[in-house]
């Protein structure tokens, strides 16, 4: 049977490689549409947990996993030989940066080699991991064609960027439009057919490179605009002007303006990392991506700015950082999530500790953390948040504006509040310093 017919008939079996923030929601979506899915992950603990119906991602309820396991729609495995049992393979493995900010494509390469080993006629492979333009053609394709199979004829290869926005109540895997670009038009068509079964709107583009670049443009657009408001925030602070009020006023213009908000620095797996995939590739073309570099410099400097504002605040209370006790409120990189990856909170905590302050944190979604990539020695537990505990700190710093915080209560019971998110905007108090 033709692959596209098999997909439409729900007879095609799906393999999702990398069962994290991107892979798991995709698994669930395919199961909801009556596909049978095998999830592959090299982490045996995750595989065992999933097969027991346990979720390790806050916004994925265990009941959902149990439901798809019980109806035998899903199972997790670490055994790549089982790739032979599936028709469509979707790759969602990490694409971090190395210490020197070069892309680390080792996860993609390992996965690609494993797929090549088990590739069969009729397979459709889609790479979703964010990466530089050229990855699909330069890294995946040669290994697949070395097996004597031809793309577009014997197997199909596409790139389709992930656009997951964890915790967003309005946009989910189903209603976020999906871009697909294939190695050949036949590949694009096969990819489009697959994604159309689970996603409301699929947009096709000319090539895998266009699809790869599309994702980077989206993230660079965010990174650059956030850097712009971060820089303007520092100027506005110096001028005694409230940047948030400025942004709110500018947002009333019904055309040609889109608000971005300043903060304590970038976090998460995407915006701080992805633009540098393109900067790296640009060097091959003797091209310097100045906007990306500049935005990177400004955004990575924001934790220093927050620390400087904490020092200013303590100073006006006649205190110095070295002998102060600081409470960091929120360590997730994003409001209402439990994702701490690349969070500026961790950098701020580490800087404060280096300067001699005694630091604790509270986060309703992250009871403890340790083993962070850049801070392997840092291991902390969230403290209970009470009137008495708050009063013990010289300064409370809002890094993540989680909705569950009662900001009026926080201000009332704190000696000093440094607010990097404008979270306490509705409260008038001399105790609040914006950062
Ligand atoms: N999280 C997001 O919101 C988001 C949004 C858009 C794009 N992306 C991109 O999607 C990709 C995946 O991100 P994520 O957030 O899901 O990462 P993640 O760390 O949550 O999950 C990746 C999973 O892949 C597994 N893995 C690693 N190597 C493997 C291998 N060789 N074989 C099988 N499994 C392997 C890991 O154990 C982990 O469970 C990245 O390229 C990221 O940039 C993420």
mmCIF file of N, CA and C in Angstrom, residues 52 79 94 134 170 173 177 204 208 278 326 346 350:
data_model
loop_
_atom_site.group_PDB
_atom_site.id
_atom_site.type_symbol
_atom_site.label_atom_id
_atom_site.label_comp_id
_atom_site.label_asym_id
_atom_site.label_seq_id
_atom_site.Cartn_x
_atom_site.Cartn_y
_atom_site.Cartn_z
ATOM 1 N N UNK A 52 4.896 3.056 32.541
ATOM 2 C CA UNK A 52 4.036 2.921 33.733
ATOM 3 C C UNK A 52 2.956 4.014 33.744
ATOM 4 N N UNK A 79 14.912 0.483 22.220
ATOM 5 C CA UNK A 79 15.467 -0.447 21.249
ATOM 6 C C UNK A 79 15.235 0.057 19.817
ATOM 7 N N UNK A 94 17.483 16.690 21.337
ATOM 8 C CA UNK A 94 18.022 18.033 21.621
ATOM 9 C C UNK A 94 19.077 18.477 20.609
ATOM 10 N N UNK A 134 20.441 23.408 6.200
ATOM 11 C CA UNK A 134 21.385 22.492 5.560
ATOM 12 C C UNK A 134 21.525 21.188 6.334
ATOM 13 N N UNK A 170 -4.004 28.814 24.756
ATOM 14 C CA UNK A 170 -4.713 29.074 23.506
ATOM 15 C C UNK A 170 -4.157 28.209 22.354
ATOM 16 N N UNK A 173 -0.526 21.684 20.200
ATOM 17 C CA UNK A 173 0.056 20.979 19.048
ATOM 18 C C UNK A 173 -0.896 20.983 17.847
ATOM 19 N N UNK A 177 -0.066 26.167 13.390
ATOM 20 C CA UNK A 177 0.220 25.747 12.012
ATOM 21 C C UNK A 177 1.626 25.164 11.886
ATOM 22 N N UNK A 204 3.384 24.185 3.176
ATOM 23 C CA UNK A 204 4.562 23.568 2.565
ATOM 24 C C UNK A 204 5.489 24.644 2.007
ATOM 25 N N UNK A 208 13.980 21.724 2.476
ATOM 26 C CA UNK A 208 14.264 21.529 3.906
ATOM 27 C C UNK A 208 14.973 22.774 4.456
ATOM 28 N N UNK A 278 22.475 29.640 13.464
ATOM 29 C CA UNK A 278 22.585 30.365 12.194
ATOM 30 C C UNK A 278 23.903 31.155 12.126
ATOM 31 N N UNK A 326 18.983 36.964 50.499
ATOM 32 C CA UNK A 326 18.147 37.258 49.326
ATOM 33 C C UNK A 326 17.244 36.063 49.041
ATOM 34 N N UNK A 346 18.985 30.955 37.618
ATOM 35 C CA UNK A 346 20.100 30.158 38.142
ATOM 36 C C UNK A 346 21.398 30.970 38.057
ATOM 37 N N UNK A 350 23.616 32.200 41.230
ATOM 38 C CA UNK A 350 25.039 31.888 41.305
ATOM 39 C C UNK A 350 25.873 33.172 41.471
#
